[in-house]
Amino acid sequence: MLPKFNQPKGSTIGVLKDGRTVQQAFDELFVSLNGVLVAPDWWVIQGTTNVEFNGGVFLHGDARFQGKSSVVQLTSSTVAIVANSDGTFSPVTSYPTDGKPVVAHVREGSLAEVVGSLNRSAFIMGNDPITITWLPSELARITERFNIMSSYSPAGGVQFYTDYDITTYRAPPDSLTYHVDIVAGSDTSGDGSLDKPFQRIKKAIEQNPPARVIKIKGGPTPYTRDYTWNVSIVDRDVDIIGYGDQRPVLSGEAESVTFTPVEGRPGVYSATQGLAFRIIDKSVVDKYGHEQVLTNVASLAEVGPGRSFVSGSTITFQLNDSRAPDANVKLILQITNGRVQDNSNVYIENVEFRYSFRGFHAEVRDASKAGAVLRLNNCKFGLTCTENSFNSRGYNVVAVGCIAEYGMQDAWNYHSDVLGLGIKPWFIELNCIGRRSGFDMLPNNNGSTAHDGAVGIRIGGEYYETYGRVVHDVHDGTVTCNFNCTARDSSREGNYLGGASFAAGQGGVVGKARVYLYNCRHGGPNAGITKDGESEVWLFTTPIGSKGQPQVISPYHFIT
């Protein structure tokens, strides 16, 4: 049935100034549109390339008709779905020239848009979208200003990009600078100059007067335990920049460890070291390149192949093959390995964080100090024994050309503050990678994930091989816009919805997250794009793929 206008309040006639009734004017508007008057409902049929359409109201010439239930099979040559005058729906390999209503646009063998009521569509020129028609208003919370531009070509389709240059946020060249070199530096005779560098990063951080820039010399020797970034940077502005022929590696491992055989326990060894936490065996690597973190057990008696036990400062363990510990065995300590707090505007460039007990932390613990920004340029965040490779807890973040990987849980993670202060951060990821995380085998481990009302932008990101939904944004008020991003190949094989590439919302979690996908791509063994509960997914020139979300009526919105 066509919608009917209510008559104006207090009127029994409902006549306009030109003599037409309100309903006549509405009907004439429909006649002038020709095409989709009311959009149909649709469902994805799991395990096939079929989509079922039903309902809707259409106009073709003088004929107005309603849609009937029809199953449409999409192929690589399908470009659109049309409504026929008998109410059925059909795929076509070229756009109709007879005015037959186009109900949906198809790209790469899957839906790229279902035309909205009153013919709302982004495919407005040459049957291809050429501009971003709108962005969600929540992006105004992001204080970093930059351009998001688009281009179109018949061969490459729509592309999105930015001219943002993070290096403009570097400190001025004449800023007070301290240098650190673990090999050639000295904390007793060094003064932090290029010729007489310090040896420990902590020395440079705590030096007075405080540096505006700290430069860390890279090389084959990592900055471990006493030499790494093992203190928090709080309430200050500073640049941390790696220099030299190699990127400096900051590691939470102990630099020298003595392993002792345990009497009466063949293959079992122990080490006594303050803050001993976990054992990593670099010689045992899974198909994703993840080095083995031995599983901690609750008692000494449970120690066996691949297991460890910590009591005080002593860790006892047995390697998978029961061999004696060698250079591939690393003792990870429960120490900070990179942390910023509160009102610190920090710029980090060309630094790698390799082993950590809980990942890099950016955290706000005082509500009056919210609003600072952490900027990351060409950095890498590696294996963690707990939590995520990179953690924001209420901190605003910009990351450009960075990699986060091998998190025990997530790769990139953005939360509100942990103290319940209600600080909701924003973040930007430009050309970043989040991959191969989730090795505690819990279901909600992701390549990049926003929580608690965070707002974010991802452009040109690549996210893959994580145990769980690959890009997953959850909780009430969380809004992300994703441009030219790829998410694929969850390692949670065999769980169609639980290993989706892009997802909004999370199971029974109350709230409404919104995820916007602009020219994004996805793939892998599970669903491509999913939503839970009241959360929403909005698509712009993003095909839903052959593995859409089944059994949900019209599961996605289309930006038109």
PDB file of C-alpha atoms in Angstrom, residues 229 232-233 336-341 356-365 374 381 386-393 395 418:
ATOM      1  CA  TRP A 229      61.364   3.069  27.872  1.00  0.00           C
ATOM      2  CA  SER A 232      55.845   6.851  32.151  1.00  0.00           C
ATOM      3  CA  ILE A 233      55.872  10.186  30.366  1.00  0.00           C
ATOM      4  CA  THR A 336      56.602  -0.793  31.255  1.00  0.00           C
ATOM      5  CA  ASN A 337      57.725  -0.764  27.641  1.00  0.00           C
ATOM      6  CA  GLY A 338      56.361   2.554  26.398  1.00  0.00           C
ATOM      7  CA  ARG A 339      53.731   4.602  28.246  1.00  0.00           C
ATOM      8  CA  VAL A 340      52.275   8.120  28.089  1.00  0.00           C
ATOM      9  CA  GLN A 341      49.807   9.584  30.572  1.00  0.00           C
ATOM     10  CA  SER A 356      55.871  -6.558  26.264  1.00  0.00           C
ATOM     11  CA  PHE A 357      53.898  -7.936  29.143  1.00  0.00           C
ATOM     12  CA  ARG A 358      50.876  -5.740  28.285  1.00  0.00           C
ATOM     13  CA  GLY A 359      51.602  -3.631  25.193  1.00  0.00           C
ATOM     14  CA  PHE A 360      52.111   0.106  24.710  1.00  0.00           C
ATOM     15  CA  HIS A 361      49.823   2.191  26.950  1.00  0.00           C
ATOM     16  CA  ALA A 362      48.410   5.672  26.390  1.00  0.00           C
ATOM     17  CA  GLU A 363      46.199   6.501  29.349  1.00  0.00           C
ATOM     18  CA  VAL A 364      44.266   9.375  30.914  1.00  0.00           C
ATOM     19  CA  ARG A 365      43.856   9.109  34.685  1.00  0.00           C
ATOM     20  CA  LEU A 374      49.656  10.841  20.865  1.00  0.00           C
ATOM     21  CA  PHE A 381      54.030  -2.650  18.184  1.00  0.00           C
ATOM     22  CA  THR A 386      48.686 -10.008  27.945  1.00  0.00           C
ATOM     23  CA  GLU A 387      46.238  -7.416  26.629  1.00  0.00           C
ATOM     24  CA  ASN A 388      46.712  -5.626  23.300  1.00  0.00           C
ATOM     25  CA  SER A 389      49.710  -4.596  21.235  1.00  0.00           C
ATOM     26  CA  PHE A 390      48.562  -0.961  21.407  1.00  0.00           C
ATOM     27  CA  ASN A 391      46.217   0.369  24.101  1.00  0.00           C
ATOM     28  CA  SER A 392      44.442   3.733  24.295  1.00  0.00           C
ATOM     29  CA  ARG A 393      42.584   4.322  27.536  1.00  0.00           C
ATOM     30  CA  TYR A 395      43.794   8.981  24.858  1.00  0.00           C
ATOM     31  CA  VAL A 418      39.761   2.735  33.021  1.00  0.00           C
TER      32      VAL A 418
END
